[in-house]
XYZ file of C-alpha atoms in Angstrom:
546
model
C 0.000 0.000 0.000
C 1.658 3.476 -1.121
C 4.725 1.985 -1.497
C 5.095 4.617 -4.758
C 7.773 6.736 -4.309
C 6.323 10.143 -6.204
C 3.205 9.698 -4.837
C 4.494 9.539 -1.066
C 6.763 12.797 -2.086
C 3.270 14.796 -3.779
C 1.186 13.171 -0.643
C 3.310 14.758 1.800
C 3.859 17.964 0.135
C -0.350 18.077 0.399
C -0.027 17.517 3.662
C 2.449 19.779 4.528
C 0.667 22.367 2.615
C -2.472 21.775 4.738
C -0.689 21.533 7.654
C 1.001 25.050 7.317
C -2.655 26.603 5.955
C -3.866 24.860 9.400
C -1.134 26.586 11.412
C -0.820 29.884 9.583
C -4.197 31.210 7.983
C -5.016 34.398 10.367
C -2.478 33.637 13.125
C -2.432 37.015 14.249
C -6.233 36.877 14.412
C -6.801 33.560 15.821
C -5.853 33.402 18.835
C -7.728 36.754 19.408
C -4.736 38.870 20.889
C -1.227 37.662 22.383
C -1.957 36.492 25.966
C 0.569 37.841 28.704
C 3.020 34.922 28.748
C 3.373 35.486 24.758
C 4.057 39.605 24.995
C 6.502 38.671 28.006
C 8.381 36.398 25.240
C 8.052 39.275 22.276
C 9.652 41.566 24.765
C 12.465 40.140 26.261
C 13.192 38.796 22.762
C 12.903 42.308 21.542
C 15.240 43.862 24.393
C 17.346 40.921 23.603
C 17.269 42.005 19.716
C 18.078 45.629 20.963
C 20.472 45.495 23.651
C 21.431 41.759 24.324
C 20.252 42.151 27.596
C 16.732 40.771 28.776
C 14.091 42.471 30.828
C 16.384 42.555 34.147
C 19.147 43.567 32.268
C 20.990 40.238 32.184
C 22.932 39.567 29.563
C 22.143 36.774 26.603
C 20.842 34.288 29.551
C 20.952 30.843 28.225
C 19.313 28.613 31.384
C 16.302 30.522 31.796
C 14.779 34.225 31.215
C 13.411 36.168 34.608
C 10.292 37.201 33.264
C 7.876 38.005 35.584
C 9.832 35.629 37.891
C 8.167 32.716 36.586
C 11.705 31.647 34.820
C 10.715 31.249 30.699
C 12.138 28.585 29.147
C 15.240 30.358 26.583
C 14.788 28.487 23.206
C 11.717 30.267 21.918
C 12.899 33.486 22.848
C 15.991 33.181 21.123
C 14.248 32.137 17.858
C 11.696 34.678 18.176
C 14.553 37.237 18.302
C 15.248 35.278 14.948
C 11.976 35.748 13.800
C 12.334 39.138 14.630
C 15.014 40.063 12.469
C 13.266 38.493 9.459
C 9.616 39.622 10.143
C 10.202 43.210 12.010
C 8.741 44.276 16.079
C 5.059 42.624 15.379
C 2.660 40.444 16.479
C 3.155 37.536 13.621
C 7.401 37.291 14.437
C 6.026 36.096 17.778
C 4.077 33.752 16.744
C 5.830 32.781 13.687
C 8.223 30.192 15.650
C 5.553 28.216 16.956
C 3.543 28.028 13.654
C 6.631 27.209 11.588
C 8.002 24.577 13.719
C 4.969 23.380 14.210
C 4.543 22.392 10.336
C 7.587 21.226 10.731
C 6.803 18.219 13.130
C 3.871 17.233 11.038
C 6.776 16.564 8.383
C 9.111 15.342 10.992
C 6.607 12.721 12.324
C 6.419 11.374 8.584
C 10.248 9.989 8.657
C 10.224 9.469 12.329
C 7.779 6.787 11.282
C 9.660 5.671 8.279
C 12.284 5.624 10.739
C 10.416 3.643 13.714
C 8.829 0.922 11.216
C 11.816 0.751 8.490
C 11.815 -3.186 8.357
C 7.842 -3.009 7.750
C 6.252 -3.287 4.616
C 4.067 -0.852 5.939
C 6.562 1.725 6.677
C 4.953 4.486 3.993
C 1.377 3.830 4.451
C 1.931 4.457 8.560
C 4.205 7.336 8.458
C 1.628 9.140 5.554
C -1.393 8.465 7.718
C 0.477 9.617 11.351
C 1.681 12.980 9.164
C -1.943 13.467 7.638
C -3.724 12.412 11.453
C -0.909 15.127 13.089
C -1.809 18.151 10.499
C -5.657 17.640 11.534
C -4.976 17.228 15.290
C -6.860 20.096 17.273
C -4.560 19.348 19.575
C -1.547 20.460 17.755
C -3.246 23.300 15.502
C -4.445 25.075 18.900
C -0.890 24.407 19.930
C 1.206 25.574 17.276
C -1.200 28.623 16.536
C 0.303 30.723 19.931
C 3.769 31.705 21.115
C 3.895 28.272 23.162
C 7.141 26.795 24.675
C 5.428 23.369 24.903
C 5.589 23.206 20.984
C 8.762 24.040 20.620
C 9.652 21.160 22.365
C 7.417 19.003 21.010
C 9.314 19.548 17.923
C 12.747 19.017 19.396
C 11.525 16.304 20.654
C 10.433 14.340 17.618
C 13.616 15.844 15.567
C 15.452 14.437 17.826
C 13.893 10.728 17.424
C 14.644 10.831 14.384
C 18.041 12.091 14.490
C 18.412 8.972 17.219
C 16.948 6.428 14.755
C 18.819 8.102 11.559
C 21.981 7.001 13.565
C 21.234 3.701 14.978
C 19.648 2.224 11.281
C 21.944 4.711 8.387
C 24.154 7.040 10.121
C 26.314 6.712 13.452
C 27.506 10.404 14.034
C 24.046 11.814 13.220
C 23.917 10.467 16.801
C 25.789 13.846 17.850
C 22.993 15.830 16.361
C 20.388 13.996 18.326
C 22.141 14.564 21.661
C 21.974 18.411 20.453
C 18.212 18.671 19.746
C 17.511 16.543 23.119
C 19.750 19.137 25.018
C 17.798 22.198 23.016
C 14.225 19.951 23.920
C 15.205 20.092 27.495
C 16.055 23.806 27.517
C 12.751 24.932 24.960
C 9.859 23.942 28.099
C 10.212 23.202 32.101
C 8.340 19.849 31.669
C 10.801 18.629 29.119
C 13.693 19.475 31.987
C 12.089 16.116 33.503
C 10.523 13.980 30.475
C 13.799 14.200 28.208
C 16.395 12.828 30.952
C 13.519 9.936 31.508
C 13.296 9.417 28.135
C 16.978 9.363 26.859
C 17.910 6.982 29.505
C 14.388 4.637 28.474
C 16.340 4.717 25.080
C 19.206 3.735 26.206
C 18.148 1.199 27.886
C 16.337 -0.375 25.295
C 18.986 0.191 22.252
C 21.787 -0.536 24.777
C 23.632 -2.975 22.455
C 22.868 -0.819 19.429
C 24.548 2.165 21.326
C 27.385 0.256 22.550
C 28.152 -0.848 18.936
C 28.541 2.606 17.665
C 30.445 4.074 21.526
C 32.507 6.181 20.224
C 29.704 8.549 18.424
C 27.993 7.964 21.507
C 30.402 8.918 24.403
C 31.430 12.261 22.065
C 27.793 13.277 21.775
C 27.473 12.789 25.881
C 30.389 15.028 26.077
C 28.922 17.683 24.132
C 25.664 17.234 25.896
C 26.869 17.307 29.120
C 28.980 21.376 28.014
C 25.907 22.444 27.160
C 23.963 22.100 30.032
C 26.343 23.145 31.922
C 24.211 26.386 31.913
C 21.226 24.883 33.369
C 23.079 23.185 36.040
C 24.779 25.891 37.363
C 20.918 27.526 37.544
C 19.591 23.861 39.201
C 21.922 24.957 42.121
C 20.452 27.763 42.753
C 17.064 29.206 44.701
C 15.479 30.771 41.800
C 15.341 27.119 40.230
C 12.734 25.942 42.799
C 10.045 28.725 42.672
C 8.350 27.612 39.753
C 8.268 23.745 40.711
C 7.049 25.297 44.127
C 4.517 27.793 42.596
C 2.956 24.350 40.866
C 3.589 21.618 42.206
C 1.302 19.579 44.414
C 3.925 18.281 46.922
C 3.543 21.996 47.980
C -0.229 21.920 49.260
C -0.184 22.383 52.810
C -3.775 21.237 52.822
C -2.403 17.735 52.037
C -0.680 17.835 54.723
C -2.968 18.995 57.138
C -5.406 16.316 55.972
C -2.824 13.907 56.740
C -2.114 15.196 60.068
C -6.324 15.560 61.126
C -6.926 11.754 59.998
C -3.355 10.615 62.039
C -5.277 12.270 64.976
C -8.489 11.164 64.513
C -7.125 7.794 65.078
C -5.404 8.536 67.977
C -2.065 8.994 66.771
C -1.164 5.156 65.902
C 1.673 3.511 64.554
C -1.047 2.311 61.597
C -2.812 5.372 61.494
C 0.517 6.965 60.833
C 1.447 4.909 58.248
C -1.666 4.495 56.556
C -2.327 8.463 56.720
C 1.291 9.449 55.919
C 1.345 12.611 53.862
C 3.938 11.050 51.525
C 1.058 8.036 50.922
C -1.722 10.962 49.851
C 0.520 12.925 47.902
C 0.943 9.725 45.737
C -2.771 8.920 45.404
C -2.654 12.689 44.242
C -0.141 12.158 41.744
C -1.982 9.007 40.456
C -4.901 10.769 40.097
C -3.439 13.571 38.355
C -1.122 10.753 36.030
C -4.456 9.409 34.827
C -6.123 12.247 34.105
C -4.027 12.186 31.159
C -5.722 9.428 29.542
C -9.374 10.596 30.820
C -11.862 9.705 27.397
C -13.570 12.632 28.267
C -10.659 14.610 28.141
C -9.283 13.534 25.107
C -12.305 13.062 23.155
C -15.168 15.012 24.472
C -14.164 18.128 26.437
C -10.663 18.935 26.199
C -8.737 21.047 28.608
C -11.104 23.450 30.801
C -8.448 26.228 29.739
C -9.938 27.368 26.357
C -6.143 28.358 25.689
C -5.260 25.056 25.057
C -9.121 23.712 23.726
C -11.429 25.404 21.752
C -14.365 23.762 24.581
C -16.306 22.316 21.674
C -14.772 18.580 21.839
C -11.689 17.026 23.173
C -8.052 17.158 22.673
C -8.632 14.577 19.614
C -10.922 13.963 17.488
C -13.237 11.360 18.719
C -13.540 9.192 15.409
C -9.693 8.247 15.350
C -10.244 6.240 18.767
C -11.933 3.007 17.541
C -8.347 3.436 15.711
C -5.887 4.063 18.417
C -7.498 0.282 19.973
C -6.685 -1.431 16.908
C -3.084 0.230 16.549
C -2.764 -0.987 20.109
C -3.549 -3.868 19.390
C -1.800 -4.061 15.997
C 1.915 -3.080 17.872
C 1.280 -5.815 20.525
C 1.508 -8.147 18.069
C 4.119 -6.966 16.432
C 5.989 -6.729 19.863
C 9.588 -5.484 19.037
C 11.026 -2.834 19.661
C 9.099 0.195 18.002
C 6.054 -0.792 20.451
C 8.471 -0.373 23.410
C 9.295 3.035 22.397
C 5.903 4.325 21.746
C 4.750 3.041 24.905
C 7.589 4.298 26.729
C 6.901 7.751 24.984
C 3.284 7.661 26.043
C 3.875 6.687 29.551
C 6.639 8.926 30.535
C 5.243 12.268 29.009
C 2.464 12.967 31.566
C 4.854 12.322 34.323
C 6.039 15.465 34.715
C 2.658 17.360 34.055
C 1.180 15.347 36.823
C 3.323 16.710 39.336
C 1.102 20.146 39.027
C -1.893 20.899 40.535
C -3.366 22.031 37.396
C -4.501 18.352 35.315
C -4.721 17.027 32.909
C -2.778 20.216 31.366
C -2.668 19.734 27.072
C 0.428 22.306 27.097
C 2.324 20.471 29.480
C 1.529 17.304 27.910
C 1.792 18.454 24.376
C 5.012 15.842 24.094
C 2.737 12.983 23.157
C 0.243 14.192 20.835
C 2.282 12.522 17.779
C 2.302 9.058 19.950
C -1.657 9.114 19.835
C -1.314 9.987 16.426
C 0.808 7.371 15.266
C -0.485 4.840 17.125
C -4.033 5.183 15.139
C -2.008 5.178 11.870
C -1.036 2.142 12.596
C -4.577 1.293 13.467
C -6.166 2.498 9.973
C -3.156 0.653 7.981
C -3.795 -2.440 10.082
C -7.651 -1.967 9.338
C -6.777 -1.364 6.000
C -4.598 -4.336 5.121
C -7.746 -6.497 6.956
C -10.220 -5.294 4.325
C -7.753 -5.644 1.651
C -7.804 -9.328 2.090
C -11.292 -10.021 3.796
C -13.641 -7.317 1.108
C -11.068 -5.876 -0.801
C -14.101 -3.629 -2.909
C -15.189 -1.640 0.105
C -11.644 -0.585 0.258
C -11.854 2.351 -1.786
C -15.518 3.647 -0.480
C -13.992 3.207 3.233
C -11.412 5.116 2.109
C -13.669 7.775 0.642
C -16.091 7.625 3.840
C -12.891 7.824 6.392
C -11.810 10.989 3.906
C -15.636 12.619 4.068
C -15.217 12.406 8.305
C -11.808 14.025 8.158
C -13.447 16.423 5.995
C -16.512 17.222 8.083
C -14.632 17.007 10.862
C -11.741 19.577 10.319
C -14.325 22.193 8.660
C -16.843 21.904 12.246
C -13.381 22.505 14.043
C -12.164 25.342 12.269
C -15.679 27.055 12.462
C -15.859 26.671 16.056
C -12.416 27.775 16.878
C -11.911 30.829 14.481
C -16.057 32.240 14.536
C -16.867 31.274 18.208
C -13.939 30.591 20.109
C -12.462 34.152 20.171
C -15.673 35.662 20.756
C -16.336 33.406 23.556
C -13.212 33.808 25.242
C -11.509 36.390 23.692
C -11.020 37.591 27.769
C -9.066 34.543 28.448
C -6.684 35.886 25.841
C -6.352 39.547 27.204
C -8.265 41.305 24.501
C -8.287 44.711 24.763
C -5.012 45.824 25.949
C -3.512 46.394 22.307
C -5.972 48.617 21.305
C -6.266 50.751 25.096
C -2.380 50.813 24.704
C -2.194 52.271 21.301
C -5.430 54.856 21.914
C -3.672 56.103 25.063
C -0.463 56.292 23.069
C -1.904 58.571 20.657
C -3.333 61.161 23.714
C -0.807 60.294 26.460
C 1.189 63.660 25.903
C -1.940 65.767 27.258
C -1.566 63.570 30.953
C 0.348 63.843 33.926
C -0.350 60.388 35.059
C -2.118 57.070 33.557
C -3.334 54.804 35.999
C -3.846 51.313 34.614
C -6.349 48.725 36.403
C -4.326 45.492 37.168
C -7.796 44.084 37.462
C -6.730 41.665 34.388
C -3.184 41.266 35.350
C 0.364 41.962 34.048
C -0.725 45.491 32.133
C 3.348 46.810 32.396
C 4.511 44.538 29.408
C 1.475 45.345 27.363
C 2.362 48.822 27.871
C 6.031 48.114 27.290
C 5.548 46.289 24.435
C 2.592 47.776 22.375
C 4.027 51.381 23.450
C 7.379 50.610 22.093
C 8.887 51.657 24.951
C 13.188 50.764 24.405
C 14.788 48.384 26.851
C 16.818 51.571 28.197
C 13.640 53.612 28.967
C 11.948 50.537 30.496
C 15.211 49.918 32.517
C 15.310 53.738 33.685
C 11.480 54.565 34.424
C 9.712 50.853 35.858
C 9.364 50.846 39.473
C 10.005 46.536 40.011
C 9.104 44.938 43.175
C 9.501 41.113 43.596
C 6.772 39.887 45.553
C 7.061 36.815 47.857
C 5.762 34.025 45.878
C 9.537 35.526 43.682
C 7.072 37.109 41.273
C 8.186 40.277 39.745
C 5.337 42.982 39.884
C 6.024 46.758 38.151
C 4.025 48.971 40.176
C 4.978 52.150 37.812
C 6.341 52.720 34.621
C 6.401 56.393 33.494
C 3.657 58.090 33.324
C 1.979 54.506 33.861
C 0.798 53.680 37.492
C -0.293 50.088 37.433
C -2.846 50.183 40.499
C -5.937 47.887 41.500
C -8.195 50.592 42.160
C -8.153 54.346 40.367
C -7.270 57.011 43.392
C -9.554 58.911 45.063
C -8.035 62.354 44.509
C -6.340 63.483 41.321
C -5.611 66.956 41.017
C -3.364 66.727 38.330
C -4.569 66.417 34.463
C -4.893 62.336 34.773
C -6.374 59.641 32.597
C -8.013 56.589 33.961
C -8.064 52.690 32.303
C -10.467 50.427 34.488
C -13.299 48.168 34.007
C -16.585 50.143 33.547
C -17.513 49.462 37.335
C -14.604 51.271 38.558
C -14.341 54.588 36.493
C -14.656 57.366 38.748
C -17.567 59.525 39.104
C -18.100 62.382 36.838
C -14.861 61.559 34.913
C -15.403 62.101 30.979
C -15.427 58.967 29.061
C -13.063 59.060 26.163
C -13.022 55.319 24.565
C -14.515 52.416 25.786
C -12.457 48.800 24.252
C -14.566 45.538 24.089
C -14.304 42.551 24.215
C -15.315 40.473 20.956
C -18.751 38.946 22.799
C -19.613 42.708 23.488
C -18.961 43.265 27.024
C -16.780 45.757 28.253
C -13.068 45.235 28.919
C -11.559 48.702 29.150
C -12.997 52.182 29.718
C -10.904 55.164 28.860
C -11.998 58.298 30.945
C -10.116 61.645 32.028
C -11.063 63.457 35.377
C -12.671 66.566 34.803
């Protein structure tokens, strides 16, 4: 079955093509507006562009960016200062990384596969179907449609499978460029900082003999590993490396604890009561809970994620007609059994492990890792299927093959309605609507103020203002007022003009300009602008005291 050379090259190139029309049709558009997290990348990429220094004035960091004290992973900063460069200071360069390398994978996945079933017969037909069932995946459009660190790694990740496979069946020193992209995959997203050590050393375990053949490639591209995180483990040694685990992380919950301790007590304070009760024994039924989550039907086929950042809330993280195929490609690799079904179920197993650390599950960004493993996994399913009718009713071949192309259809089309008409309407709050346009109006009138103060009511306003005001790293460096809270996250209480405040003061003698929700606009103030959001309601009101 498509065992055709030119018509595997034109297949993918249609698939590619769709993919990228998938990824890139509107992308400054859909997604509504850049959410905070995304302007905090555009802006330390752009400081980075102007001065080499980042927001705090560090220079070219390589183990993590400060942020708002939430420590960014570097890698998509540094390419969206690349993007930069090509594109110019604007809203597609930011999300130009993600969408690009995000068409990428779909192509990618295609010779991973090739890679993964290279002594199968089927080899073509699998890796065409995973690409086709990857440039569809809601999952993965949503994904790769925002400024999201989770899909860069997702596409280090798979490069460097391939890379890995590339060296063990073809190639030994391409070996050295897999240890590379792992290394970058670990540095593009704080999950991967867990997943890709598990990982690599589930490899190695498995291809031990394989690796051992080929030791010298392989002890060179440790070395070269090792350098380059040298970076990151100078930064694991320090404080700042535990806030965001801690901010996160359920092992943190105090209420855990205190559970732990009331039960304990409640029955008396025994040596079975204490071990039965032990805090470390209901933090692991947490995690458990959380670990499965991951594989929740109703997550992955009905609902999705309750974020509608990562799910567009109209059905799950898949698309429920590829499950009847993800059974029979389960079934299909256990009777295979070699070792291609140990490393796909080694991928899908160790990916939410990290993720289900948080408090926050399931979570599709920090899972993101395994969306090709689902994917693949059902192309096997539909070749296996396939290659069953070919020898049981060989006729209904080609009308299945129409009827499974009419779903894909039907199915992509009710998608990309719901998520481009009524997903940004619906929550085009979620994504901070508003703040581009209140930035740019008050740009245009700030001149006639003495001060601006700027409700915090939606959070983070300073690197909207930063960013859509074009304020230069210098001026931002010179003029914000910084504070680092408790929690170690950074909060700019002025900036300017700007005062970043929760409530607008009570006096103002001074010519001043006020930006709060409609509710909390002063009293006989004159109302200059008022900024909605796309379902109508109000975000921002734009008023001046008179």
């Amino acid at each position: 079955m498509l065992q055709d050379t030119k018509l595997n090259i034109v297949l993918l190139i249609c698939i590619t093509l769709l993919a990228g029309v998938l990824r890139f049709w509107q992308i400054t558009q859909v997604p509504p507006s850049l959410y905070w997290d995304e302007v905090s990348q555009a802006y330390n990429a752009y400081s980075i562009l102007a001065t080499g220094k980042d927001e705090h004035q560090e220079f070219l960091p390589l183990a993590r960016f400060q942020a708002f004290g939430d420590y960014k992973a570097p890698v998509n900063i540094y390419l969206t200062v690349i993007s930069m460069l090509i594109f110019g200071r604007n809203d597609f360069a930011i999300r130009f990384p993600s969408a690009f390398l995000g068409t990428l994978t779909v192509v990618l996945t295609y010779f991973l596969v090739r890679e993964l079933f290279a002594k199968s017969s089927l080899s073509k037909t699998i890796a065409l179907f995973s690409a086709f069932l990857l440039s569809i995946s809601p999952w993965h459009i949503q994904l790769s449609r925002a400024a999201y660190e989770g899909n860069i790694a997702t596409f280090f990740t798979v490069s460097s499978l391939f890379l890995f496979f590339y060296a063990l069946n073809k190639r030994p020193w391409f070996i050295l460029i897999s240890a590379i992209s792992f290394v970058i995959a670990f540095y593009a997203f704080n999950a991967h900082r867990v997943f890709i050590p598990l990982f690599v050393l589930f490899l190695s375990l498995i291809f031990f003999r394989k690796l051992w053949g080929i030791k010298k490639q392989v002890i060179f591209s440790i070395l070269i590993g090792l350098v380059m995180l040298i970076p990151y483990i100078i930064f694991f040694q320090t404080p700042e490396s535990k806030l965001r685990f801690q901010e996160v992380n359920i092992f943190s919950d105090l209420e855990t604890i205190k559970k732990a301790n009331q039960l304990i007590a409640d029955d008396g304070s025994t040596l079975i009561a204490k071990l039965i009760h032990n805090r470390r024994v209901l933090f692991a039924r947490e995690y458990l809970i959380n670990y499965f989550d991951f594989f929740n039907p109703n997550y992955l086929f009905f609902e999705g994620d309750i974020n509608p950042r990562f799910s567009h809330r109209f059905n799950g993280q898949l698309f429920l007609w590829i499950l009847p195929f993800i059974l029979v490609g389960i079934y299909g690799l256990y009777s295979i059994k070699n070792k291609t079904t140990l490393v796909l179920l080694g991928w899908i197993l160790l990916a939410p492990i990290p993720a289900a650390v948080a408090r926050e599950t399931p979570h599709a960004l920090r899972s993101e890792t395994f969306i090709p493993v689902f994917e693949i996994i059902a192309a096997v399913g539909i070749s296996f299927w396939l290659i069953y009718l070919n020898h049981k009713a060989k006729r209904f071949v080609p009308i299945i093959l129409v009827l499974l192309g009419m779903i894909s259809i039907f199915s992509v089309v009710a998608f990309w309605h719901n998520y481009t008409v009524h997903n940004p309407k619906i929550f085009s709050a979620d994504w901070q609507y508003g703040y581009k346009d209140a930035v740019e109006y008050i740009d245009s009138i700030d001149d006639k103020y003495d001060a601006i103060y700027f409700t915090t009511e939606y959070g983070r306003p300073y690197i909207y203002v930063a960013w859509y005001g074009r304020i230069a790293p210098e001026e931002y460096w010179s003029k914000a007022n910084v504070v680092k809270d408790s929690f170690g996250f950074y909060n700019v209480l002025s900036l300017g003009k700007y005062q970043f405040v929760e409530n607008p003061p009570a006096f103002a003698k001074n010519k001043v300009l006020y930006v709060f929700s409609e509710n909390k606009i002063p009293k006989n103030s004159r109302i200059l602008k008022k900024i909605y959001f796309l379902n109508g309601n109000i975000a921002f009101v734009i008023a001046e005291n008179t």
